[in-house]
Coordinates of C-alpha atoms in Angstrom, one line a residue:
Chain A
X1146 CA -12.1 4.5 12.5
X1147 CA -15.2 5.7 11.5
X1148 CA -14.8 9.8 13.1
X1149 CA -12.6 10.3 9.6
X1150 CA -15.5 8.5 7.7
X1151 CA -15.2 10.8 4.3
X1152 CA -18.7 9.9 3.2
X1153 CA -20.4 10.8 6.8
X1154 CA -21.2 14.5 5.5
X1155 CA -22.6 13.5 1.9
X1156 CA -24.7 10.2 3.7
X1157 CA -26.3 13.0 6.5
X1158 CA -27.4 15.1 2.9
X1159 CA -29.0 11.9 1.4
X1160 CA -30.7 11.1 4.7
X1161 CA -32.3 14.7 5.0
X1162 CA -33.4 13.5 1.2
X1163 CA -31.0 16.3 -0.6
X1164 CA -31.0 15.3 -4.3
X1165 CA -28.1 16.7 -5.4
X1166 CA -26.4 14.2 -2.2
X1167 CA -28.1 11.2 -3.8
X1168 CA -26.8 12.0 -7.3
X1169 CA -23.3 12.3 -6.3
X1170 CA -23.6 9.1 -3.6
X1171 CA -24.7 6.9 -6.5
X1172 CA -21.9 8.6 -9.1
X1173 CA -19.3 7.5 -6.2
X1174 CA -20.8 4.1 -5.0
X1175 CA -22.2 2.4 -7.5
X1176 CA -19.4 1.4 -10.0
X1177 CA -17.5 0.1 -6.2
X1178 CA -21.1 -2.0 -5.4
X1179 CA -21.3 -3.1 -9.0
X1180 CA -17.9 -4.5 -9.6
X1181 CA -18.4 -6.2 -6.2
X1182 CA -21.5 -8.0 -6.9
X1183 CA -20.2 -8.7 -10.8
X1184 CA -17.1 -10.4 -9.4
X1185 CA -18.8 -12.3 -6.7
X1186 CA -21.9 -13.5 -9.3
X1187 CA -20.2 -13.1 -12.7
X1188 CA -23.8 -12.6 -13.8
X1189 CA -24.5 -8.8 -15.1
X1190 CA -27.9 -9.0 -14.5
X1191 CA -27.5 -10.5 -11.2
X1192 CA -25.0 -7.8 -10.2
X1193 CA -27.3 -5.0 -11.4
X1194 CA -30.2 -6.5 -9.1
X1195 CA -27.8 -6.4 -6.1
X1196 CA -26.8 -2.6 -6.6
X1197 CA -30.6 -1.9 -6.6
X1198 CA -31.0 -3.6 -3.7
X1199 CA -28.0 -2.4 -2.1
X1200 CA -29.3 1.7 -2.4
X1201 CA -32.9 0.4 -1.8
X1202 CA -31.0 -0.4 1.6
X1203 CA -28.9 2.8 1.8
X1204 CA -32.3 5.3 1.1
X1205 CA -33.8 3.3 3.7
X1206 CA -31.3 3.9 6.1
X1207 CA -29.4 7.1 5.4
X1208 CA -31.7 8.9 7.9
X1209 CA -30.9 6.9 10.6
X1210 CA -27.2 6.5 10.2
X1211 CA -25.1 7.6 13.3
X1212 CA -21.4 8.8 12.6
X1213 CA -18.9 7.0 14.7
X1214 CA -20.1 3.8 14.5
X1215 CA -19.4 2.0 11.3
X1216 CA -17.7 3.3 7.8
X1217 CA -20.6 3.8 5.4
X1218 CA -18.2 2.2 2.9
X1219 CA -17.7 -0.5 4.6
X1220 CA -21.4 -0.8 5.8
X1221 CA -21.8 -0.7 2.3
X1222 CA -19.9 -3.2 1.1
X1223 CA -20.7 -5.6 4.5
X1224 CA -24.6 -5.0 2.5
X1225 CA -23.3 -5.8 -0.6
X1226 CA -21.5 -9.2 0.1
X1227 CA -24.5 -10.5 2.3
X1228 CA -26.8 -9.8 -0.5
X1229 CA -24.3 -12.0 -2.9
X1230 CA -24.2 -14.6 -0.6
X1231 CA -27.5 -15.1 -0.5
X1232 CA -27.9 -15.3 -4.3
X1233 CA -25.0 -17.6 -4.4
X1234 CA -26.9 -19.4 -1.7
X1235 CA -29.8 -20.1 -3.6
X1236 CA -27.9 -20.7 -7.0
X1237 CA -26.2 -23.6 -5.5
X1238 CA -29.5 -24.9 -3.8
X1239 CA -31.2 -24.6 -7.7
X1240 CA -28.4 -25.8 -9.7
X1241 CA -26.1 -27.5 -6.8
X1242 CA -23.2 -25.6 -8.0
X1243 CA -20.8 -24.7 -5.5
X1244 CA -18.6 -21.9 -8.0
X1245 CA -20.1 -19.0 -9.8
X1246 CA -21.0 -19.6 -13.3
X1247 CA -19.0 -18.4 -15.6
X1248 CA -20.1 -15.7 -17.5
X1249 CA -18.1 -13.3 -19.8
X1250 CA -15.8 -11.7 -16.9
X1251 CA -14.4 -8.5 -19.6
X1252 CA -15.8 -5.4 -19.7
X1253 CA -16.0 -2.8 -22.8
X1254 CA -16.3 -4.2 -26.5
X1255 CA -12.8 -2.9 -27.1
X1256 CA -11.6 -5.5 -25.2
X1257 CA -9.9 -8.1 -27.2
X1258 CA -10.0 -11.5 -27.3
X1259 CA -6.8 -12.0 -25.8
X1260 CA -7.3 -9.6 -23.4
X1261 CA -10.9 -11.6 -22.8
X1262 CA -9.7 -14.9 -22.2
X1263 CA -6.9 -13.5 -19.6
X1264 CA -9.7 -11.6 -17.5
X1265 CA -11.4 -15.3 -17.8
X1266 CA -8.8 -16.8 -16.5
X1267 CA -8.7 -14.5 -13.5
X1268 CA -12.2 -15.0 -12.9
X1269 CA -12.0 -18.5 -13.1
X1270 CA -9.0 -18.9 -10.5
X1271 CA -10.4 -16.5 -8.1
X1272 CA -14.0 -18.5 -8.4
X1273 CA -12.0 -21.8 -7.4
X1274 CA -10.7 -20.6 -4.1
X1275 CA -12.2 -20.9 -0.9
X1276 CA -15.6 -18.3 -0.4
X1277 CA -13.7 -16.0 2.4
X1278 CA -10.4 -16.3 0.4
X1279 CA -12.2 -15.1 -2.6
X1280 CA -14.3 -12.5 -0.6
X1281 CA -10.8 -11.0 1.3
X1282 CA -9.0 -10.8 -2.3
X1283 CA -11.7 -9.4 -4.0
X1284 CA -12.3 -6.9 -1.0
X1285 CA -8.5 -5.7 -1.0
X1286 CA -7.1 -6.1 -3.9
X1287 CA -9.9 -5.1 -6.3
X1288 CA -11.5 -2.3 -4.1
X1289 CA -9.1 -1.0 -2.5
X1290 CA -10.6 -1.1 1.0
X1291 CA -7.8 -1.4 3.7
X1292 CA -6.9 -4.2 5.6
X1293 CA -9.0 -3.2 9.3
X1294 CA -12.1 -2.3 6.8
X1295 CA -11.7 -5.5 4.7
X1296 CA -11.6 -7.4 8.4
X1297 CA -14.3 -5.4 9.5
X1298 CA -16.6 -6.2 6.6
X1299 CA -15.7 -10.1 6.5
X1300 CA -16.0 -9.8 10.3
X1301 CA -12.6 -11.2 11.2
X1302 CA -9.5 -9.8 12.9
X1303 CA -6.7 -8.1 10.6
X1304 CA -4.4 -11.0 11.8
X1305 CA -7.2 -13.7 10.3
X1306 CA -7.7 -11.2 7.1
X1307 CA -4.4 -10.9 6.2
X1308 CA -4.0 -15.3 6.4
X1309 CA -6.9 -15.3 4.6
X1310 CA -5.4 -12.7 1.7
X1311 CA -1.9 -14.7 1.8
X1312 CA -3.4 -18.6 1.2
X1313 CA -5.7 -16.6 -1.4
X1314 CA -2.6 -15.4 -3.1
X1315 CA -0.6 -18.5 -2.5
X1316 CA -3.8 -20.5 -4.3
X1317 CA -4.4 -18.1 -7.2
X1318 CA -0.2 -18.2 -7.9
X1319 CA -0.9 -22.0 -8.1
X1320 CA -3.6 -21.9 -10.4
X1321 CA -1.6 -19.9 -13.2
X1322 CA 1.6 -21.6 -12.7
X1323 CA -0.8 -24.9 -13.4
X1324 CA -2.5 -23.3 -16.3
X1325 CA 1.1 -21.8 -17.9
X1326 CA 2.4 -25.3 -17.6
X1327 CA -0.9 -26.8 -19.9
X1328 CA 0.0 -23.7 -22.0
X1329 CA 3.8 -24.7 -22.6
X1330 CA 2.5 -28.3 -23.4
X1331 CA 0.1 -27.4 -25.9
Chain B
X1433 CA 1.7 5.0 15.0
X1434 CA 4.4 3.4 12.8
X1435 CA 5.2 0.1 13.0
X1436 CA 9.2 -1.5 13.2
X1437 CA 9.3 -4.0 10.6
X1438 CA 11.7 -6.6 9.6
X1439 CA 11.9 -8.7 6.2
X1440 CA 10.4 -11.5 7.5
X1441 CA 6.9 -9.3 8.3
X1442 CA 8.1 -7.7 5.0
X1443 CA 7.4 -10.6 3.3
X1444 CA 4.4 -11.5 5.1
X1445 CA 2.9 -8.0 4.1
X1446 CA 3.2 -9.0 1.0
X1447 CA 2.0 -12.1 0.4
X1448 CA -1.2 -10.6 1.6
X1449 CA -1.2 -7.1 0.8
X1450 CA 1.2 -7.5 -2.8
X1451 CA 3.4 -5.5 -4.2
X1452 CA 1.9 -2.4 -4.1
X1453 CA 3.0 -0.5 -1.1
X1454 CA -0.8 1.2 -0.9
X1455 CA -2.7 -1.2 -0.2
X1456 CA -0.4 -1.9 3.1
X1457 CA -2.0 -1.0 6.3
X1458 CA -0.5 2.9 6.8
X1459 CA 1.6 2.2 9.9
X1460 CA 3.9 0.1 8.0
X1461 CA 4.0 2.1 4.7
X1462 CA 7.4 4.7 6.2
X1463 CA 9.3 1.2 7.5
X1464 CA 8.4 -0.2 4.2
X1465 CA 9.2 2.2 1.6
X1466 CA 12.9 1.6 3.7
X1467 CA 13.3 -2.2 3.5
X1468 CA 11.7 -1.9 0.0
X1469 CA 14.6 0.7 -1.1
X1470 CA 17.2 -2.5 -0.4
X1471 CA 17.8 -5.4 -3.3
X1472 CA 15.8 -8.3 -0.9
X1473 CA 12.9 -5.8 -0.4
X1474 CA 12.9 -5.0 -3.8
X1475 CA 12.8 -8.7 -5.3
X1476 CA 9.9 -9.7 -2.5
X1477 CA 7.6 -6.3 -4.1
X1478 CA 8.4 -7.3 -7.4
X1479 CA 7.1 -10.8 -6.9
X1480 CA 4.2 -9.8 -5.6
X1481 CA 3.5 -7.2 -8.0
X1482 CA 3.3 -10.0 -10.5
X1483 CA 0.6 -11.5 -9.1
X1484 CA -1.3 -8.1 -8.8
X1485 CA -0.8 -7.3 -12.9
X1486 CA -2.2 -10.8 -13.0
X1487 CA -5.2 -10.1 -11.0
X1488 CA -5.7 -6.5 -12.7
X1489 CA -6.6 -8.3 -16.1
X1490 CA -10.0 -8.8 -14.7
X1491 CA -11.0 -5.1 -15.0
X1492 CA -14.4 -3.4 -13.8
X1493 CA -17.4 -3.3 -15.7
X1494 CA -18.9 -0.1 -16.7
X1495 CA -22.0 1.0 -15.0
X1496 CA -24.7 2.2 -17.6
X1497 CA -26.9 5.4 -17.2
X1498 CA -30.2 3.3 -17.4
X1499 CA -28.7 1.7 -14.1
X1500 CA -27.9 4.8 -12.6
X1501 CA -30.9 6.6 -13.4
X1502 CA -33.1 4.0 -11.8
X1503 CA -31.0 3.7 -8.8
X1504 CA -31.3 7.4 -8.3
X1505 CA -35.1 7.4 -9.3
X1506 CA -35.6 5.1 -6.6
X1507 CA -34.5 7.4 -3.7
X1508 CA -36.7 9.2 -1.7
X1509 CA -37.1 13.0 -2.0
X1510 CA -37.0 15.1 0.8
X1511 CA -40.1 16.3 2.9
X1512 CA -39.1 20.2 2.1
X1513 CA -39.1 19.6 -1.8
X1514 CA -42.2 17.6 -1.7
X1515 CA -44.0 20.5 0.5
X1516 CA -42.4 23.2 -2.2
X1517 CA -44.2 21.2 -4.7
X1518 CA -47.7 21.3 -2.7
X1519 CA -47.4 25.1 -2.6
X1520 CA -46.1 25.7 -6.8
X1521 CA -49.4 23.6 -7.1
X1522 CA -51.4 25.8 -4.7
X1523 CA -50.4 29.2 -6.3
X1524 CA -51.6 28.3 -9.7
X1525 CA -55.2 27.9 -8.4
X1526 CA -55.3 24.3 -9.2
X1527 CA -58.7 23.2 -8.7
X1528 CA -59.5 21.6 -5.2
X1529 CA -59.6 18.3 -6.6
X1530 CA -56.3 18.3 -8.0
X1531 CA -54.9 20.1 -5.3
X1532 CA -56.1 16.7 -3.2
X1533 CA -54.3 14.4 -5.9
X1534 CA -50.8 16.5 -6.0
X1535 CA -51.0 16.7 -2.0
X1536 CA -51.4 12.7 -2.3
X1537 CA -48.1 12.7 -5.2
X1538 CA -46.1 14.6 -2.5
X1539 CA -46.9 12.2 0.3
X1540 CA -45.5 9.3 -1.5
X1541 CA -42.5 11.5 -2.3
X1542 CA -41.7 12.5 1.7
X1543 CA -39.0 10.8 3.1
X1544 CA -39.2 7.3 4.9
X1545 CA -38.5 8.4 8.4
X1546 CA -35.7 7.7 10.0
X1547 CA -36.7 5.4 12.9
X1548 CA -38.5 2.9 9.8
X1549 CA -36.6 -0.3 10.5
X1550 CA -34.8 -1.8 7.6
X1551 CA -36.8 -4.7 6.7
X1552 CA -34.3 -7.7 8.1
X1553 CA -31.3 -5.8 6.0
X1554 CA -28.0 -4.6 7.4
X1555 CA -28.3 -1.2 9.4
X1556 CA -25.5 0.7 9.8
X1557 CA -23.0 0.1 12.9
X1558 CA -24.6 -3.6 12.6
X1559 CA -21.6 -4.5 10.9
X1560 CA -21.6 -8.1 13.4
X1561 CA -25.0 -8.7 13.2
X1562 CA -24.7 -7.7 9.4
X1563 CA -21.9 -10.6 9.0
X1564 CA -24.1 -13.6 11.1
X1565 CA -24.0 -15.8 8.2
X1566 CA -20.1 -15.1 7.3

């Protein structure tokens, strides 16, 4: 997969330490490693500490990446979820939480309130499912990768991603049927 | 390679993939767009695309400049541009003593080398190693 790797030209630049490269790697990376690390942490600053650390990684290694081994995007995002992991790792060993806390989940102050709580909502039933659930949604549905680099990131076959994608589905349909039903009751 | 499908793999695609026909791995997408012309492959999308409006109310957050800018600050800059700025300090007859200090700014600005190991991180085409603790 990774000969047709679209970002194998631009990552060669930023490993040769071409500028220009670097500014447009970051433009086209970081909102995809941000929103990544905002959904798994729900914690801005958190998130913003992870992209740092995630093109601390990439500058480090740019010059001795090898096309035709892995995607760089999905390299990327393998970096990114590993990095989250670990901060979710120590999170529950401070606090002994075992979900992400919730923080505001809505971008933009034009969002309205209504608009706010729904995103919360979202955030809160993807939080509740299972960690590789949560990571195989998050990776497919919210950035876009397909289903052999989502597998290839979480490190599981397509067969195992795409269970993991339909129980994550079937739990998240669960969780707003359960939460419209409280809704009709109040 | 295109891949035969029938409605009950129809169906499957979409409990995992949803409604949209996109995120479906490629070799399905022709047999798809088929099955998903007829009233039962119509309803199964539709479900699922339910549950992706759903999901999209949880938008992205915007990434600031500030963020950017220190990303990009934190990049290394190449060994020619660093040796360009040795010699635009050079031809101005800076004095040998801040010649010695700009030679020592552009040292700091070459390029880690390539064969520096990343310090316990993920390298690239380590995707297995880079998923141990998965």
């Amino acid at each position: 997969m990774s000969e047709q790797d679209p970002d194998a030209g631009l990552v060669a630049r930023v490993g040769r330490g071409d500028a220009a490269a670097t500014r447009l790697l970051v433009a086209a990376k970081l909102p995809r490693v941000l929103a990544l690390a905002a959904r798994m942490l729900r914690d801005t600053a958190a998130a913003e500490d992870v992209a740092q650390e995630a093109f601390l990684r990439v500058w480090r290694t740019a010059g001795a990446w090898q096309p035709g081994r892995a995607r760089f995007d999905t390299w990327l995002h393998t970096v990114v979820l590993n990095l989250c992991r670990d901060r979710l790792r120590r999170r529950r060993e401070v606090t002994g939480e075992t979900l992400p806390e919730p923080v505001d989940p809505a971008p933009g102050a034009e969002t309205t309130l209504l608009e706010a709580e729904r995103a919360r909502q979202v955030a809160d039933a993807i939080a509740a499912l299972p960690d590789r659930q949560r990571e195989a949604i998050l990776l497919v549905h919210y950035q876009d990768l397909s289903g052999a680099e989502a597998a290839a990131a979480l490190g599981v076959s397509v067969e195992a991603l795409e269970s993991l994608l339909a129980r994550g589905r079937r739990g998240l349909r669960a969780s707003f049927a359960l939460a419209q039903e409280r809704d009709d009751r109040d | 390679m295109t891949e035969q499908l029938d409605l009950a793999r129809f169906r499957a695609l979409a409990d995992a993939y949803g409604g949209s026909l996109a995120r479906w791995p490629a070799a399905y997408r022709s047999a798809a767009t088929r099955l998903a012309a007829t009233s039962e492959g119509a309803d199964v999308l539709a479900a699922a695309a339910m549950l992706d409006d759903r999901l999209d109310a949880w938008r992205d957050r915007p990434v600031t400049n500030g963020l950017s800018a220190r990303i990009v600050a934190g990049a290394p800059m190449s060994a020619s541009l660093a040796s360009r700025a040795r010699l635009w300090w050079s031809g101005i007859g800076v004095a040998a003593a801040l010649a010695g200090a700009a030679a020592g700014t552009a040292a700091v600005l070459v390029t880690v080398p390539a064969d520096q190991a990343v310090d316990g991180g993920t390298s690239f085409g380590e995707l297995a190693d880079a998923g141990d603790d998965l």
